[in-house]
Tab-separated table of C-alpha atoms in Angstrom:
chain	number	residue	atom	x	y	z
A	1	UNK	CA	-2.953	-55.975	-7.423
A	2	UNK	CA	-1.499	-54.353	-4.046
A	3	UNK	CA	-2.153	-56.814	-0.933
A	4	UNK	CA	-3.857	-53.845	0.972
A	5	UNK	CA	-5.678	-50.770	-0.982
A	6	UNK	CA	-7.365	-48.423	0.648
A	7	UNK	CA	-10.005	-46.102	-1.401
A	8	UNK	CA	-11.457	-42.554	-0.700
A	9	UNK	CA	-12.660	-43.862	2.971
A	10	UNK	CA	-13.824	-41.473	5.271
A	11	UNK	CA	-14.365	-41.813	9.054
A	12	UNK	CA	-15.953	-39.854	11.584
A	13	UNK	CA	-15.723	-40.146	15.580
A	14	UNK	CA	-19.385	-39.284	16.095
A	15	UNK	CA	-19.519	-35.799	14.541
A	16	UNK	CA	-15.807	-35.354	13.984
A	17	UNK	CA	-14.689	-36.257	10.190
A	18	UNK	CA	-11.556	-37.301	11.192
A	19	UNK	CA	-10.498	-39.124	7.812
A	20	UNK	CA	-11.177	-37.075	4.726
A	21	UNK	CA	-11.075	-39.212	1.789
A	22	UNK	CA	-7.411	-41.603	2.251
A	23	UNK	CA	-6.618	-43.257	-0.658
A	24	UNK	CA	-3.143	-45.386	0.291
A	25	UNK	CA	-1.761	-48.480	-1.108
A	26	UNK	CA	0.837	-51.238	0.417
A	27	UNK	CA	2.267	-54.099	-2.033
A	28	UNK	CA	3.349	-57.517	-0.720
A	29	UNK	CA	6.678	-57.278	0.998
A	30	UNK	CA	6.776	-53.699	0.908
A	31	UNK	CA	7.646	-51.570	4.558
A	32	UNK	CA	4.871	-48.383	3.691
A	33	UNK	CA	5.029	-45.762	6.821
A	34	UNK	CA	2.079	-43.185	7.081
A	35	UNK	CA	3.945	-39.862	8.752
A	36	UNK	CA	2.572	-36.740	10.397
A	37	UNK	CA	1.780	-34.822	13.619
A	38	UNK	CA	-0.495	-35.341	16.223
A	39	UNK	CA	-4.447	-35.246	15.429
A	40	UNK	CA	-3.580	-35.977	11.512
A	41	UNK	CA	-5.371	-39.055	11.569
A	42	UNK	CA	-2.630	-42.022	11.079
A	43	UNK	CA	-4.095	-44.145	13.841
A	44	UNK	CA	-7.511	-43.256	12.333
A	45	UNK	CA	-6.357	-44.834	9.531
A	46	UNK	CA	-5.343	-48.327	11.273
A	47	UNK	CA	-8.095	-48.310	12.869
A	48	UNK	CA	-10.171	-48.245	9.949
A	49	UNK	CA	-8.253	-51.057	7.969
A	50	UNK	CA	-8.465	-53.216	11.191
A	51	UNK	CA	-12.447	-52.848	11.307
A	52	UNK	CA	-12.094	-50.894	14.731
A	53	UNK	CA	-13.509	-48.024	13.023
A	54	UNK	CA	-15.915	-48.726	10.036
A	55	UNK	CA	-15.391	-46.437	7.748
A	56	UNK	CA	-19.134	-44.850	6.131
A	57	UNK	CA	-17.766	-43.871	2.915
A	58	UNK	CA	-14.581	-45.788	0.782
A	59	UNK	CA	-13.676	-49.287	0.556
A	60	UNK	CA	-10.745	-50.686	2.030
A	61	UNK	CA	-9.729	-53.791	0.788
A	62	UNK	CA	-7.124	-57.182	1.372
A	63	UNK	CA	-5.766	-59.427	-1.373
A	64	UNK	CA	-8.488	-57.548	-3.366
A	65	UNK	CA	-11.523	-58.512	-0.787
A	66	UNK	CA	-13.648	-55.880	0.517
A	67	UNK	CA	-13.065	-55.836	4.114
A	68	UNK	CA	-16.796	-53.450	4.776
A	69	UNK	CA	-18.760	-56.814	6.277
A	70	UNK	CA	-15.993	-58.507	8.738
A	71	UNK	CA	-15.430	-57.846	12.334
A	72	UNK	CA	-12.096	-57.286	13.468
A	73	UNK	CA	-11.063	-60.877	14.518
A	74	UNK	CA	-12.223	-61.857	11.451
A	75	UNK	CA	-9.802	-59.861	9.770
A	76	UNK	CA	-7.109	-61.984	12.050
A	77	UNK	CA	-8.077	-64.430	11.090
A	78	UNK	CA	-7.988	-63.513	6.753
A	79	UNK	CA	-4.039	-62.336	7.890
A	80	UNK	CA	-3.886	-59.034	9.052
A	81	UNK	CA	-2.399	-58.241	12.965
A	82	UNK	CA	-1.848	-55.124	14.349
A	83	UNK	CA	0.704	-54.151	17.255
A	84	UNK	CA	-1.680	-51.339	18.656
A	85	UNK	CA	-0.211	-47.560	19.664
A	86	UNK	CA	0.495	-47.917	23.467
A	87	UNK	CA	1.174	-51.967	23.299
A	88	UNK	CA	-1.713	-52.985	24.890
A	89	UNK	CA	-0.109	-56.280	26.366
A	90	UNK	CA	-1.863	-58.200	29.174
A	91	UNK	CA	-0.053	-57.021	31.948
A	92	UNK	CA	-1.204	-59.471	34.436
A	93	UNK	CA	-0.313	-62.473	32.382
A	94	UNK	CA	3.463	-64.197	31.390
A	95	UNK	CA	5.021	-63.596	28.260
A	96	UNK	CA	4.648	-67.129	27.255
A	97	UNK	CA	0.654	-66.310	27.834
A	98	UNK	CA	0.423	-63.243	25.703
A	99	UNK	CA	2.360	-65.174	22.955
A	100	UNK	CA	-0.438	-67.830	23.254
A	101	UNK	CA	-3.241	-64.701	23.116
A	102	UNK	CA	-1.851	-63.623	19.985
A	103	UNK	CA	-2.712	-67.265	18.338
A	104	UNK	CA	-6.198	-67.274	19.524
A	105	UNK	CA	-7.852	-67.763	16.218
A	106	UNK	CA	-5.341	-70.392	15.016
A	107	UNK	CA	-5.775	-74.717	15.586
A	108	UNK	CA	-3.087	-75.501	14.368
A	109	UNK	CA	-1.218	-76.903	17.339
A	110	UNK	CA	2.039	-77.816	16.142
A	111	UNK	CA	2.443	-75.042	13.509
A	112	UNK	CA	1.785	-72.837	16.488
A	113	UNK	CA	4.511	-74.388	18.251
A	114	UNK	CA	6.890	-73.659	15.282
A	115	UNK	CA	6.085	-69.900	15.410
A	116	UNK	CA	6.694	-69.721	18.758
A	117	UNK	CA	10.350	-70.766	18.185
A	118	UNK	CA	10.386	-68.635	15.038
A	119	UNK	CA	9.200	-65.484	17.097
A	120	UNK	CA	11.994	-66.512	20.309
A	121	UNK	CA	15.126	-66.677	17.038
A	122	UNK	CA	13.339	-63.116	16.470
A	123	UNK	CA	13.564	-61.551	19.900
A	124	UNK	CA	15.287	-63.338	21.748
A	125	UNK	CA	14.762	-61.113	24.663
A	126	UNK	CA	11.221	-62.941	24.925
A	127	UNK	CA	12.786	-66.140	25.115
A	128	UNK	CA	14.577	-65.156	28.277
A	129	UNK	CA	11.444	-63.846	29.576
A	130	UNK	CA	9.047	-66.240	28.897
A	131	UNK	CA	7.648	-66.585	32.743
A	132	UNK	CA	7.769	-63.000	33.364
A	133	UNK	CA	4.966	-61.070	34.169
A	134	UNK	CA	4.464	-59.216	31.226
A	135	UNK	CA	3.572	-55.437	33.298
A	136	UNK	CA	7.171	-56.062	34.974
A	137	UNK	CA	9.179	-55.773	31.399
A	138	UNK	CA	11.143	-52.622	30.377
A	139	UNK	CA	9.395	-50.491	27.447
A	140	UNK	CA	11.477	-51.695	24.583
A	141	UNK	CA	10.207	-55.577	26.183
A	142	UNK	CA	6.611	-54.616	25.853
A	143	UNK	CA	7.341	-53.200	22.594
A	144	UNK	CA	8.773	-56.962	21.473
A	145	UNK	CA	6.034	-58.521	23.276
A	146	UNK	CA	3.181	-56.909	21.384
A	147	UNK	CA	4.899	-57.240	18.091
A	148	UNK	CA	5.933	-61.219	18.895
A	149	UNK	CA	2.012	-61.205	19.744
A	150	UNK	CA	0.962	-59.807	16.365
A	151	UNK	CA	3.105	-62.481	14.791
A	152	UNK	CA	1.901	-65.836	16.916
A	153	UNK	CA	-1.507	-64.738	14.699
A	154	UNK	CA	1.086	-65.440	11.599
A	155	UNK	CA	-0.726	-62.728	9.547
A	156	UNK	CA	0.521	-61.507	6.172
A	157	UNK	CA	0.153	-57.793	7.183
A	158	UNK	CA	1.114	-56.664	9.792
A	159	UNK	CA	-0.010	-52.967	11.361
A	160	UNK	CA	2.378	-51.249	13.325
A	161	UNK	CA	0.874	-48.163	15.671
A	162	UNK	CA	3.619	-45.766	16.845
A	163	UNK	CA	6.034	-48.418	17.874
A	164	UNK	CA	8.944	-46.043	19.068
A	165	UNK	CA	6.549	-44.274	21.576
A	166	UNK	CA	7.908	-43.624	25.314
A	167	UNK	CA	11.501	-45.596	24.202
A	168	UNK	CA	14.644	-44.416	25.098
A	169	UNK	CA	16.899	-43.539	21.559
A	170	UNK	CA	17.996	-46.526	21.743
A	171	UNK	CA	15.926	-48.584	22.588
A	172	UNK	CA	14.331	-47.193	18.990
A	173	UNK	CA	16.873	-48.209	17.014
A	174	UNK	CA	16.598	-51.865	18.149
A	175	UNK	CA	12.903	-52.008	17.695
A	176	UNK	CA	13.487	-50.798	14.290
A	177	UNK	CA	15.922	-53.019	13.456
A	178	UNK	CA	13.699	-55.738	14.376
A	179	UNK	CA	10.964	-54.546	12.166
A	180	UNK	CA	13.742	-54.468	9.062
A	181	UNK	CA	14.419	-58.218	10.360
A	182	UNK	CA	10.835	-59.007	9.771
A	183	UNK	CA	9.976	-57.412	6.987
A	184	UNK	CA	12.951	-59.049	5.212
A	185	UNK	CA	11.618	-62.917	6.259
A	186	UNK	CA	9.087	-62.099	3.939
A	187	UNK	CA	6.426	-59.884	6.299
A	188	UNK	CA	4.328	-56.498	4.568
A	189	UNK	CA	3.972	-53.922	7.075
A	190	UNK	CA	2.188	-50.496	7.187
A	191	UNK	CA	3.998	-48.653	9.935
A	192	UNK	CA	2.725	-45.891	11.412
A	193	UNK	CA	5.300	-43.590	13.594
A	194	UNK	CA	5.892	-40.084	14.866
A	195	UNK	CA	9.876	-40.576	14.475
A	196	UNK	CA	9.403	-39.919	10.795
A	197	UNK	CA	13.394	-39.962	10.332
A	198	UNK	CA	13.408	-43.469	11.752
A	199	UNK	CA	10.660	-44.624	9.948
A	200	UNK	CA	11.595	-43.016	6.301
A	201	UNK	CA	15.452	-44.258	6.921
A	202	UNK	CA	13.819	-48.016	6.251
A	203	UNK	CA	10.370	-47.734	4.643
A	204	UNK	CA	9.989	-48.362	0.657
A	205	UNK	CA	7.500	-46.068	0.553
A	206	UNK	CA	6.043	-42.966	2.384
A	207	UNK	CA	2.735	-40.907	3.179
A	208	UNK	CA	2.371	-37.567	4.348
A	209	UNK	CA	-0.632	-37.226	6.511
A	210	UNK	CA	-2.095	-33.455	7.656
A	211	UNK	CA	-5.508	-33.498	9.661
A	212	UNK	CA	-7.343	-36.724	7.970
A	213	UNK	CA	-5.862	-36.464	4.418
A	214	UNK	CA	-3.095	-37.421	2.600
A	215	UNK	CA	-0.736	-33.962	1.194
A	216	UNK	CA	2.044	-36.083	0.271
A	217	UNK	CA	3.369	-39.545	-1.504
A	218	UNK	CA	6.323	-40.740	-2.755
A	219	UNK	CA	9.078	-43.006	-2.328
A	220	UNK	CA	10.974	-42.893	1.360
A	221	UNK	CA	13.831	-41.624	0.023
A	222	UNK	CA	12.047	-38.882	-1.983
A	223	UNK	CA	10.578	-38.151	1.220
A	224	UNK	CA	13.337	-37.700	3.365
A	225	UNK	CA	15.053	-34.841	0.776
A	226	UNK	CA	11.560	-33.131	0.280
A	227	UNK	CA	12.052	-29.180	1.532
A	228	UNK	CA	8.372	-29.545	3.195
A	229	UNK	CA	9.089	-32.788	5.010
A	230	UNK	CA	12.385	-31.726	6.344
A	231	UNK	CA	11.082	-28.490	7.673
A	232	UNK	CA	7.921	-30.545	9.096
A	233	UNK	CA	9.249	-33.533	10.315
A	234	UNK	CA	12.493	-34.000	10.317
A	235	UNK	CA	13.401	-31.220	12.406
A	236	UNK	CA	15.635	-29.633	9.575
A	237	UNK	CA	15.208	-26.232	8.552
């Protein structure tokens, strides 16, 4: 059974059917990235798995639960986080605060303390930061920051929204390396990303996306010699 399937949903911004039927799959420990242009509907597609966007036809479902009747902190709370497109940090607070926003459903007081270490070995960059204003950091900082946020929730899938937005080239490369690092302590992610060479070069797996439906699956490797996808996306002709 995959951890997250997702089955014929469809989702509409008032009249616009922005999602057209996606039918995707992610299996535990996997990286999956969902590719494509702007306007094809990837963060659509979060959105609906998060419960940002309820989706009125499909089901979408976690660890084989439908996810239809739970709000999105609920779905925190069952193990899913998502580092949203943009960041979406709390300026105004300290790092160390927006690390402690990211546990907000969790008791657990000394587990909690244990991530916190586990996410500073991580990014280390955080650590160093800790009583920094959070709206003061460079990009690639905020980047860390939302992602160390996503993991003080200590979810078992994690959503990643366009990650490598605004960053400098290498600044990229780091954050992706980071996102290898985690996926390879044992974390599933479903990355969604514009920089489709970055994100094919370490996904498992790979969908093509092209205004609200999936054209394309297949292996990341697959991907990344397929004539379309090179002409599309990878800037090759």
């Amino acid at each position: 059974m995959p951890m997250l399937e997702v089955e014929n949903i469809h989702s509409y911004y008032g009249n616009i059917h922005a999602l057209k039927g996606v039918s995707l799959t992610v299996e535990k420990g996997e990286i999956v990235t969902l590719i494509g242009g702007n306007g094809a509907g990837k963060t659509t597609t979060l959105r609906s798995i998060s419960g940002i966007l309820k989706p009125l036809e499909g089901t979408v479902r976690f660890e084989g639960e439908d996810l239809a009747p739970f709000k999105p902190h609920k779905l925190v709370a069952k193990g899913i986080s998502m580092v949203p497109e943009g960041r979406g940090i709390f300026s105004r607070l300290t790092v160390a605060e927006n690390l402690d926003m990211g546990a907000y459903v969790r008791s657990d007081k000394a587990e909690i303390k244990v991530d916190l270490e586990r996410v500073f070995t991580l990014l280390p960059r955080l650590k160093e930061r800790r009583s920094q204003v959070a709206g003061t950091l460079s990009g690639g900082e905020q980047q860390m920051l939302a992602t160390g946020r996503a993991l003080m929730a200590r979810p078992r899938l994690l959503l990643m929204d366009e990650p490598s937005m605004g960053l400098a080239p290498v600044l990229v490369e780091s954050i992706f390396e980071k996102i290898v690092e985690i996926n390879q302590e044992g974390m599933t992610i479903l990355l969604v990303e514009q920089n489709a060479l970055m994100a094919l070069s370490i996904a498992h797996r790979g969908y093509v996306m092209q205004t609200g439906e999936i054209v394309l699956h297949d292996k990341a490797s697959n991907l990344q010699t397929n004539k379309m996808v090179q002409k599309a996306y990878l800037g090759m002709e």
